[in-house]
């Protein structure tokens, strides 16, 4: 894997791109306003980064990060992502995203919605519960005592292993929450959503998580 594509280059996309180029990956970034609007960020990121359309970023990435407001997830290009590992950072905020009935009913999860939209891709939920600024501020080398951990969830074991390796390179341990349907355990308002946690603490948080209907 040498190139990471980004659908969305805002707070999280920009930060993940910083970590990616620092680790020697090429980064292809896209947003809704077009490549020209990303000139300042690309200049900051340096020669390993370039701006493109969402379609081109999806095509170029060996692995692709989807990091857009959830309400636009259906605009993510489908065909160029077929067969690829796709990281989903998205969260559901009804005041921003509008109401999505199946999420309100808790009959599915955000990453399962993206997986349904990308049936031939391998979606892994990751980076959804860390503030954007902390992605660079909290990153530490592998083996650092009390290193921060981040949750992954997904239905494809090999895809999860790929993402866990990437997260380790980016500076964090991982905790596997299980299948995509378990992603609710790290959704907004759960104990693990936001604070700095070690792997052991995060495992406890996942076990203690409650559905919105039980809060
Ligand atoms: N901010 C955080 O600390 C944080 C932490 C964890 C997870 N998250 C979640 O991660 C996701 C992204 O959050 P964010 O804070 O990075 O959002 P953000 O700063 O608002 O950035 C969103 C990015 O998505 C782009 N975008 C919007 N519509 C698009 C489309 N149709 N096609 C391609 N790109 C599109 C935007 O481009 P334009 O600017 O050109 O419109 C922008 O680059 C959200 O679901 C959020 O809940 C956020």
Coordinates of N, CA and C and ligand atoms in Angstrom, one line a residue:
X1 N 0.8 -1.2 0.0 CA 0.0 0.0 0.0 C 0.9 1.2 0.0
X2 N 0.7 2.1 -1.0 CA 1.5 3.3 -1.0 C 0.7 4.6 -1.1
X3 N -0.6 4.5 -1.5 CA -1.4 5.7 -1.7 C -2.6 5.6 -0.9
X4 N -2.9 6.7 -0.2 CA -4.2 6.7 0.6 C -5.0 7.8 -0.1
X5 N -6.2 7.5 -0.4 CA -7.2 8.4 -1.0 C -8.1 9.0 0.1
X6 N -8.5 10.2 0.0 CA -9.3 10.9 1.0 C -10.6 11.5 0.3
X7 N -11.7 11.0 0.7 CA -13.0 11.6 0.3 C -13.4 12.5 1.5
X8 N -13.1 13.7 1.4 CA -13.3 14.6 2.5 C -11.9 15.0 3.0
X9 N -11.7 16.3 3.1 CA -10.3 16.9 3.5 C -10.5 18.0 4.5
X10 N -11.4 17.8 5.5 CA -11.7 18.8 6.5 C -10.9 18.5 7.7
X11 N -11.5 18.6 8.9 CA -10.7 18.5 10.2 C -10.0 17.1 10.2
X12 N -10.8 16.1 10.0 CA -10.2 14.7 10.2 C -9.4 14.3 8.9
X13 N -9.9 14.6 7.7 CA -9.2 14.3 6.5 C -7.8 14.9 6.5
X14 N -7.8 16.2 6.8 CA -6.5 17.0 6.8 C -5.6 16.4 7.8
X15 N -6.0 16.0 9.0 CA -5.1 15.5 10.0 C -4.6 14.1 9.6
X16 N -5.5 13.3 9.1 CA -5.1 11.9 8.7 C -4.1 12.0 7.5
X17 N -4.3 13.0 6.7 CA -3.3 13.2 5.6 C -2.0 13.6 6.1
X18 N -1.9 14.5 7.2 CA -0.7 14.9 7.8 C 0.1 13.6 8.3
X19 N -0.7 12.7 9.0 CA -0.1 11.5 9.5 C 0.4 10.6 8.4
X20 N -0.4 10.6 7.3 CA 0.0 9.7 6.2 C 1.2 10.1 5.5
X21 N 1.4 11.4 5.2 CA 2.6 11.9 4.5 C 3.8 11.7 5.4
X22 N 3.6 11.9 6.7 CA 4.7 11.8 7.7 C 5.2 10.4 7.7
X23 N 4.3 9.4 7.4 CA 4.7 8.0 7.4 C 5.1 7.5 6.0
X24 N 5.3 8.5 5.1 CA 5.8 8.1 3.7 C 4.7 7.7 2.7
X25 N 3.5 7.8 3.0 CA 2.4 7.5 2.1 C 2.2 8.7 1.1
X26 N 1.7 8.4 -0.1 CA 1.2 9.4 -0.9 C -0.2 9.6 -0.5
X27 N -0.7 10.9 -0.6 CA -2.1 11.2 -0.2 C -2.8 11.9 -1.4
X28 N -4.0 11.5 -1.7 CA -4.7 12.1 -2.8 C -6.0 12.6 -2.1
X29 N -6.2 13.9 -2.0 CA -7.3 14.5 -1.2 C -8.4 15.1 -2.1
X30 N -9.6 15.0 -1.6 CA -10.7 15.6 -2.4 C -11.7 16.1 -1.4
X31 N -12.5 17.0 -1.9 CA -13.6 17.6 -1.1 C -14.8 17.9 -2.0
X32 N -15.7 18.8 -1.5 CA -16.9 19.0 -2.3 C -16.7 20.2 -3.3
X33 N -15.7 21.1 -2.9 CA -15.6 22.3 -3.7 C -14.6 22.3 -4.8
X34 N -13.9 21.1 -5.0 CA -12.9 21.0 -6.1 C -11.5 21.1 -5.7
X35 N -10.6 20.5 -6.5 CA -9.2 20.5 -6.1 C -8.5 21.8 -5.9
X36 N -8.9 22.9 -6.6 CA -8.3 24.2 -6.4 C -8.4 24.7 -5.0
X37 N -9.6 24.3 -4.3 CA -9.8 24.8 -3.0 C -8.9 24.2 -1.9
X38 N -8.2 23.2 -2.3 CA -7.3 22.5 -1.4 C -5.8 22.9 -1.5
X39 N -5.6 24.0 -2.3 CA -4.2 24.4 -2.6 C -3.4 24.6 -1.4
X40 N -3.9 25.3 -0.4 CA -3.1 25.6 0.8 C -2.7 24.4 1.6
X41 N -3.7 23.5 1.7 CA -3.4 22.2 2.5 C -2.4 21.4 1.7
X42 N -2.5 21.3 0.4 CA -1.6 20.5 -0.4 C -0.1 21.1 -0.3
X43 N -0.1 22.4 -0.3 CA 1.2 23.1 -0.1 C 1.9 22.7 1.2
X44 N 1.0 22.7 2.3 CA 1.5 22.4 3.6 C 2.0 20.9 3.6
X45 N 1.2 20.0 3.0 CA 1.5 18.6 3.1 C 2.8 18.2 2.3
X46 N 3.1 19.0 1.3 CA 4.3 18.8 0.5 C 4.1 17.8 -0.7
X47 N 5.3 17.4 -1.2 CA 5.2 16.7 -2.5 C 4.5 15.4 -2.6
X48 N 4.3 14.8 -1.4 CA 3.6 13.5 -1.4 C 2.1 13.6 -1.6
X49 N 1.6 14.9 -1.5 CA 0.1 15.1 -1.5 C -0.3 15.8 -2.8
X50 N -1.5 15.4 -3.3 CA -2.1 16.1 -4.4 C -3.6 16.2 -4.2
X51 N -4.2 17.1 -4.9 CA -5.7 17.3 -4.8 C -6.3 16.7 -6.1
X52 N -7.5 16.2 -5.9 CA -8.2 15.6 -7.0 C -9.7 15.7 -6.8
X53 N -10.5 15.1 -7.7 CA -11.9 15.0 -7.5 C -12.1 13.7 -6.6
X54 N -13.3 13.6 -6.0 CA -13.6 12.5 -5.2 C -13.5 11.2 -6.0
X55 N -13.9 11.2 -7.2 CA -13.8 10.0 -8.1 C -12.3 9.6 -8.3
X56 N -11.5 10.6 -8.5 CA -10.1 10.4 -8.7 C -9.4 9.9 -7.5
X57 N -9.8 10.5 -6.3 CA -9.1 10.1 -5.1 C -9.5 8.6 -4.8
X58 N -10.8 8.3 -5.0 CA -11.2 6.9 -4.8 C -10.5 5.9 -5.7
X59 N -10.2 6.4 -7.0 CA -9.5 5.6 -7.9 C -8.0 5.4 -7.5
X60 N -7.4 6.5 -7.1 CA -6.0 6.5 -6.8 C -5.6 5.7 -5.5
X61 N -6.5 5.7 -4.6 CA -6.1 5.1 -3.3 C -6.0 3.6 -3.3
X62 N -4.9 3.1 -2.7 CA -4.9 1.6 -2.4 C -5.8 1.4 -1.3
X63 N -5.9 2.4 -0.4 CA -6.9 2.4 0.7 C -7.5 3.8 0.7
X64 N -8.8 3.8 1.0 CA -9.5 5.1 0.9 C -10.2 5.5 2.2
X65 N -10.1 6.7 2.7 CA -10.7 7.2 3.9 C -11.9 8.0 3.5
X66 N -13.1 7.6 4.0 CA -14.3 8.4 3.8 C -14.5 9.3 5.1
X67 N -14.4 10.6 5.0 CA -14.5 11.4 6.1 C -15.2 12.7 5.8
X68 N -16.5 12.5 5.6 CA -17.4 13.6 5.1 C -18.6 13.7 6.1
X69 N -19.4 14.8 6.1 CA -20.6 14.7 6.9 C -21.4 13.6 6.5
X70 N -22.0 12.8 7.5 CA -22.7 11.6 7.2 C -23.8 11.8 6.2
X71 N -24.4 12.9 6.2 CA -25.6 13.2 5.4 C -25.3 13.0 3.9
X72 N -24.0 13.1 3.5 CA -23.7 13.0 2.0 C -23.1 11.7 1.7
X73 N -23.2 10.7 2.6 CA -22.5 9.4 2.3 C -22.8 8.8 1.0
X74 N -24.1 9.0 0.5 CA -24.5 8.4 -0.7 C -23.8 9.0 -1.9
X75 N -23.1 10.1 -1.8 CA -22.4 10.7 -2.9 C -21.0 10.1 -3.0
X76 N -20.6 9.2 -2.1 CA -19.2 8.6 -2.2 C -19.2 7.7 -3.5
X77 N -18.2 7.8 -4.3 CA -18.2 7.0 -5.6 C -18.1 5.5 -5.2
X78 N -18.9 4.7 -5.9 CA -19.0 3.3 -5.6 C -18.0 2.5 -6.5
X79 N -18.1 2.6 -7.8 CA -17.3 1.7 -8.6 C -15.8 1.7 -8.4
X80 N -15.1 2.9 -8.2 CA -13.7 2.9 -8.0 C -13.3 2.4 -6.7
X81 N -14.2 2.2 -5.8 CA -13.9 1.6 -4.4 C -14.1 0.1 -4.3
X82 N -14.6 -0.5 -5.4 CA -14.8 -1.9 -5.4 C -13.6 -2.7 -5.0
X83 N -13.7 -3.6 -4.1 CA -12.6 -4.5 -3.7 C -11.6 -3.8 -2.7
X84 N -11.8 -2.5 -2.4 CA -10.8 -1.8 -1.6 C -11.2 -1.7 -0.1
X85 N -10.2 -1.6 0.7 CA -10.4 -1.3 2.1 C -10.8 0.2 2.2
X86 N -11.9 0.5 2.9 CA -12.4 1.8 3.0 C -12.6 2.1 4.5
X87 N -11.9 3.1 5.0 CA -12.0 3.5 6.4 C -13.2 4.6 6.5
X88 N -14.0 4.3 7.4 CA -15.2 5.2 7.7 C -15.0 5.9 9.0
X89 N -14.9 7.2 9.0 CA -14.7 8.0 10.3 C -16.0 8.6 10.7
X90 N -17.1 8.4 10.0 CA -18.3 9.2 10.2 C -19.1 8.9 11.5
X91 N -19.7 10.0 11.9 CA -20.6 9.9 13.1 C -21.9 10.6 12.7
X92 N -22.9 10.2 13.5 CA -24.3 10.7 13.2 C -24.6 11.8 14.2
X93 N -24.8 13.0 13.6 CA -25.3 14.2 14.4 C -26.6 14.7 13.7
X94 N -27.7 14.3 14.3 CA -29.0 14.7 13.6 C -29.1 16.2 13.3
X95 N -28.6 17.0 14.2 CA -28.7 18.5 13.9 C -27.9 18.9 12.6
X96 N -26.9 18.1 12.3 CA -26.1 18.4 11.1 C -26.5 17.5 9.9
X97 N -26.9 16.3 10.2 CA -27.1 15.3 9.1 C -28.6 15.1 8.8
X98 N -29.5 15.8 9.6 CA -30.9 15.5 9.4 C -31.2 14.1 10.0
X99 N -32.4 13.8 10.2 CA -32.8 12.5 10.8 C -32.7 11.3 9.8
X100 N -32.0 10.3 10.2 CA -31.9 9.1 9.4 C -32.7 8.0 10.2
X101 N -33.9 7.6 9.7 CA -34.8 6.8 10.5 C -34.2 5.5 11.1
X102 N -33.4 4.8 10.2 CA -32.8 3.5 10.7 C -31.7 3.7 11.8
X103 N -31.1 4.9 11.8 CA -30.2 5.2 12.9 C -30.9 5.6 14.2
X104 N -32.0 6.4 14.0 CA -32.8 6.8 15.1 C -33.4 5.5 15.8
X105 N -33.8 4.5 14.9 CA -34.4 3.3 15.4 C -33.3 2.3 16.0
X106 N -32.0 2.7 15.7 CA -30.9 1.8 16.1 C -31.0 0.4 15.5
X107 N -31.5 0.4 14.3 CA -31.6 -0.9 13.6 C -30.4 -1.2 12.7
X108 N -29.5 -0.1 12.6 CA -28.2 -0.3 11.9 C -27.3 0.7 12.5
X109 N -26.1 0.8 11.9 CA -25.1 1.8 12.4 C -24.5 2.6 11.2
X110 N -23.8 3.6 11.5 CA -23.3 4.5 10.5 C -22.5 3.8 9.5
X111 N -21.5 3.0 10.0 CA -20.6 2.3 9.1 C -21.3 1.2 8.3
X112 N -22.4 0.6 8.8 CA -23.2 -0.4 8.1 C -23.9 0.3 6.9
X113 N -24.3 1.6 7.1 CA -24.9 2.3 6.0 C -23.9 2.5 4.9
X114 N -22.7 2.9 5.2 CA -21.7 3.1 4.2 C -21.3 1.7 3.5
X115 N -21.3 0.7 4.3 CA -21.0 -0.6 3.7 C -22.1 -1.0 2.7
X116 N -23.4 -0.7 3.1 CA -24.5 -1.0 2.2 C -24.4 -0.2 0.9
X117 N -23.9 1.0 1.0 CA -23.7 1.9 -0.2 C -22.5 1.4 -1.0
X118 N -21.5 0.7 -0.4 CA -20.3 0.2 -1.1 C -20.2 -1.3 -0.9
X119 N -21.1 -2.0 -1.5 CA -21.3 -3.5 -1.3 C -20.0 -4.3 -1.6
X120 N -19.2 -3.8 -2.5 CA -18.0 -4.6 -2.9 C -16.7 -4.1 -2.2
X121 N -16.9 -3.1 -1.3 CA -15.7 -2.6 -0.6 C -15.7 -3.3 0.8
X122 N -14.5 -3.1 1.5 CA -14.4 -3.7 2.8 C -14.3 -2.5 3.8
X123 N -15.4 -2.2 4.4 CA -15.5 -1.0 5.2 C -15.0 -1.3 6.6
X124 N -14.1 -0.5 7.1 CA -13.6 -0.6 8.5 C -13.9 0.8 9.2
X125 N -14.6 0.7 10.3 CA -14.9 1.9 11.1 C -13.6 2.2 11.9
X126 N -13.2 3.5 11.8 CA -12.0 3.9 12.6 C -11.9 5.4 12.7
X127 N -11.2 5.9 13.7 CA -10.9 7.3 13.9 C -12.2 8.1 14.1
X128 N -13.3 7.5 14.5 CA -14.5 8.3 14.7 C -14.6 8.9 16.1
X129 N -13.8 8.4 17.1 CA -14.0 8.8 18.5 C -12.9 9.7 19.0
X130 N -12.0 10.2 18.1 CA -10.9 11.0 18.6 C -11.1 12.4 17.9
X131 N -10.9 13.5 18.7 CA -11.0 14.8 18.2 C -9.9 15.0 17.2
X132 N -10.2 15.7 16.1 CA -9.2 15.9 15.0 C -7.8 16.3 15.5
X133 N -7.8 17.3 16.4 CA -6.5 17.9 16.8 C -5.7 16.8 17.5
X134 N -6.4 15.9 18.2 CA -5.6 14.9 19.0 C -5.0 13.8 18.1
X135 N -5.4 13.7 16.9 CA -4.7 12.8 16.0 C -3.2 13.0 15.9
X136 N -2.8 14.3 15.8 CA -1.4 14.6 15.8 C -0.9 14.7 17.2
X137 N -1.7 15.3 18.1 CA -1.2 15.6 19.5 C -1.0 14.4 20.3
X138 N -1.8 13.4 20.1 CA -1.7 12.2 21.0 C -0.9 11.0 20.3
X139 N -0.5 11.1 19.1 CA 0.2 10.1 18.4 C 1.6 9.8 19.1
X140 N 1.8 8.5 19.4 CA 3.1 8.1 20.0 C 3.6 6.8 19.4
X141 N 4.9 6.6 19.5 CA 5.5 5.4 18.9 C 5.0 4.1 19.5
X142 N 5.0 3.1 18.7 CA 4.6 1.8 19.2 C 5.4 1.4 20.4
X143 N 4.7 0.8 21.4 CA 5.4 0.4 22.6 C 5.5 1.4 23.7
X144 N 5.1 2.7 23.4 CA 5.1 3.7 24.5 C 4.1 3.3 25.6
X145 N 4.5 3.3 26.9 CA 3.6 3.0 27.9 C 2.4 3.9 27.9
X146 N 1.2 3.4 28.2 CA 0.0 4.2 28.3 C -0.4 4.8 27.0
X147 N 0.1 4.2 25.9 CA -0.2 4.7 24.5 C -1.8 4.8 24.3
X148 N -2.2 5.8 23.7 CA -3.7 5.9 23.4 C -4.1 4.8 22.4
X149 N -5.3 4.3 22.6 CA -5.8 3.3 21.7 C -7.1 3.8 20.9
X150 N -7.3 3.3 19.8 CA -8.5 3.7 18.9 C -9.2 2.4 18.5
X151 N -10.5 2.5 18.4 CA -11.3 1.4 18.1 C -11.4 1.1 16.6
X152 N -11.4 -0.1 16.2 CA -11.8 -0.5 14.9 C -13.0 -1.5 14.9
X153 N -13.8 -1.5 13.9 CA -14.8 -2.5 13.7 C -15.0 -2.8 12.2
X154 N -15.3 -4.0 11.9 CA -15.4 -4.4 10.5 C -15.8 -5.8 10.3
X155 N -16.2 -6.1 9.1 CA -16.7 -7.5 8.8 C -15.6 -8.3 8.1
X156 N -14.5 -7.7 7.7 CA -13.4 -8.4 7.0 C -12.2 -8.4 7.8
X157 N -11.7 -9.6 8.3 CA -10.6 -9.7 9.2 C -9.3 -9.1 8.5
X158 N -9.1 -9.4 7.3 CA -7.8 -8.9 6.6 C -7.9 -7.4 6.5
X159 N -9.0 -6.9 6.2 CA -9.1 -5.4 6.1 C -8.9 -4.8 7.5
X160 N -9.4 -5.4 8.5 CA -9.2 -4.8 9.8 C -7.7 -4.9 10.2
X161 N -7.0 -6.0 9.8 CA -5.6 -6.1 10.1 C -4.8 -5.0 9.4
X162 N -5.2 -4.7 8.1 CA -4.5 -3.6 7.4 C -4.7 -2.3 8.1
X163 N -5.9 -2.0 8.5 CA -6.2 -0.7 9.2 C -5.5 -0.7 10.5
X164 N -5.4 -1.8 11.2 CA -4.7 -1.8 12.5 C -3.2 -1.5 12.4
X165 N -2.6 -2.0 11.3 CA -1.2 -1.7 11.0 C -1.0 -0.2 10.7
X166 N -2.0 0.3 9.9 CA -1.9 1.7 9.6 C -2.0 2.6 10.9
X167 N -3.0 2.2 11.7 CA -3.2 3.0 13.0 C -2.0 2.9 13.8
X168 N -1.3 1.8 13.9 CA -0.1 1.6 14.6 C 1.0 2.6 14.1
X169 N 1.1 2.6 12.7 CA 2.1 3.5 12.1 C 1.7 5.0 12.4
X170 N 0.5 5.3 12.5 CA 0.0 6.7 12.7 C 0.2 7.1 14.2
X171 N 0.4 6.1 15.1 CA 0.7 6.4 16.5 C -0.2 5.9 17.6
X172 N -1.0 4.9 17.3 CA -2.0 4.5 18.3 C -2.1 2.9 18.3
X173 N -2.4 2.4 19.5 CA -2.8 1.0 19.6 C -4.3 0.9 19.0
X174 N -4.7 -0.4 18.8 CA -6.1 -0.5 18.4 C -6.8 -1.5 19.3
X175 N -8.1 -1.3 19.4 CA -9.0 -2.3 20.1 C -10.1 -2.7 19.1
X176 N -10.2 -4.0 18.9 CA -11.2 -4.5 17.9 C -12.5 -4.7 18.5
X177 N -13.5 -3.9 18.1 CA -14.9 -4.0 18.7 C -15.7 -5.1 18.1
X178 N -15.2 -5.7 17.0 CA -15.9 -6.8 16.4 C -16.4 -6.4 15.0
X179 N -17.6 -6.9 14.7 CA -18.2 -6.7 13.4 C -18.7 -5.2 13.3
X180 N -19.0 -4.8 12.1 CA -19.5 -3.4 11.9 C -20.7 -3.2 12.7
X181 N -21.6 -4.2 12.9 CA -22.8 -3.9 13.7 C -22.5 -3.6 15.2
X182 N -21.3 -3.8 15.6 CA -20.9 -3.5 17.0 C -20.4 -2.0 17.1
X183 N -20.4 -1.3 16.0 CA -19.8 0.0 16.0 C -20.6 1.0 16.9
X184 N -21.8 0.7 17.2 CA -22.6 1.6 18.1 C -21.9 1.7 19.4
X185 N -21.1 0.7 19.8 CA -20.4 0.8 21.1 C -19.4 1.9 21.3
X186 N -19.1 2.6 20.1 CA -18.2 3.7 20.2 C -18.8 4.9 19.5
X187 N -20.2 5.0 19.4 CA -20.9 6.1 18.8 C -20.9 7.2 19.8
X188 N -21.4 8.4 19.3 CA -21.5 9.6 20.2 C -22.3 9.3 21.5
X189 N -21.8 9.8 22.6 CA -22.4 9.6 23.9 C -22.1 8.3 24.6
X190 N -21.2 7.5 24.0 CA -20.8 6.3 24.7 C -19.5 6.7 25.5
X191 N -19.1 5.9 26.5 CA -18.0 6.2 27.4 C -16.7 6.4 26.7
X192 N -16.5 5.7 25.6 CA -15.2 5.8 24.9 C -15.1 6.9 23.9
X193 N -16.2 7.6 23.7 CA -16.3 8.6 22.6 C -15.6 9.9 23.0
X194 N -14.4 10.1 22.6 CA -13.8 11.4 22.9 C -12.5 11.3 23.8
X195 N -12.6 10.8 25.0 CA -11.5 10.9 25.9 C -10.3 10.0 25.5
X196 N -9.1 10.4 26.0 CA -7.9 9.6 25.8 C -8.0 8.4 26.6
X197 N -7.8 7.2 25.9 CA -8.0 5.9 26.6 C -6.9 5.0 26.1
X198 N -6.3 4.2 27.1 CA -5.5 3.1 26.7 C -6.3 2.0 26.2
X199 N -5.7 0.9 25.6 CA -6.5 -0.2 25.1 C -7.3 -0.9 26.2
X200 N -6.7 -1.0 27.4 CA -7.4 -1.7 28.5 C -8.7 -0.8 28.9
X201 N -8.5 0.5 29.0 CA -9.6 1.3 29.3 C -10.7 1.3 28.3
X202 N -10.2 1.3 27.0 CA -11.2 1.3 25.9 C -12.0 0.1 25.9
X203 N -11.4 -1.1 26.2 CA -12.1 -2.3 26.2 C -13.2 -2.3 27.3
X204 N -12.9 -1.7 28.4 CA -13.9 -1.5 29.5 C -15.0 -0.6 29.0
X205 N -14.7 0.5 28.3 CA -15.7 1.4 27.8 C -16.6 0.7 26.8
X206 N -16.1 -0.1 25.9 CA -16.9 -0.8 24.9 C -17.9 -1.7 25.6
X207 N -17.4 -2.4 26.6 CA -18.3 -3.3 27.4 C -19.4 -2.6 28.1
X208 N -19.1 -1.3 28.5 CA -20.1 -0.6 29.3 C -21.0 0.2 28.5
X209 N -20.8 0.3 27.2 CA -21.6 1.1 26.3 C -23.1 0.7 26.3
X210 N -23.9 1.8 26.3 CA -25.4 1.5 26.2 C -26.0 2.1 25.0
X211 N -27.0 1.4 24.5 CA -27.8 2.0 23.3 C -28.5 3.3 23.8
X212 N -28.7 4.2 22.8 CA -29.4 5.4 23.1 C -30.7 5.1 23.8
X213 N -31.4 4.0 23.4 CA -32.7 3.7 23.9 C -32.7 3.3 25.4
X214 N -31.5 2.9 25.8 CA -31.3 2.5 27.2 C -30.6 3.6 28.1
X215 N -30.3 4.7 27.5 CA -29.6 5.8 28.3 C -30.7 6.5 29.2
Ligands
LIG1 N1 -14.0 16.9 13.8 C1 -13.7 15.9 14.6 O1 -13.0 16.1 15.6 C2 -14.2 14.5 14.2 C3 -13.7 13.4 15.0 C4 -14.1 12.1 14.6 C5 -15.0 11.9 13.6 N2 -15.5 12.9 12.9 C6 -16.5 12.6 11.9 O2 -15.7 12.5 10.6 C7 -16.5 13.1 9.6 C8 -15.8 14.3 9.0 O3 -15.6 15.2 10.1 P1 -14.8 16.6 9.9 O4 -14.8 17.2 11.2 O5 -13.5 16.3 9.2 O6 -15.7 17.4 8.9 P2 -15.4 18.7 8.1 O7 -14.2 19.4 8.8 O8 -16.7 19.5 8.0 O9 -14.9 18.2 6.7 C9 -15.8 17.5 5.9 C10 -15.1 17.3 4.5 O10 -16.0 16.6 3.7 C11 -16.0 17.3 2.4 N3 -17.2 17.0 1.7 C12 -18.5 17.4 2.0 N4 -19.3 16.9 1.1 C13 -18.6 16.1 0.2 C14 -18.9 15.4 -0.9 N5 -20.2 15.2 -1.3 N6 -17.9 14.7 -1.5 C15 -16.6 14.9 -1.1 N7 -16.2 15.6 0.0 C16 -17.2 16.2 0.6 C17 -15.9 18.7 2.8 O11 -15.5 19.5 1.6 P3 -15.9 21.0 1.5 O12 -15.2 21.7 2.6 O13 -15.4 21.4 0.1 O14 -17.4 21.1 1.6 C18 -14.8 18.7 3.8 O15 -13.5 18.6 3.2 C19 -17.9 13.5 10.2 O16 -18.8 12.4 10.0 C20 -17.5 13.7 11.7 O17 -18.7 13.4 12.5 C21 -15.1 14.2 13.2

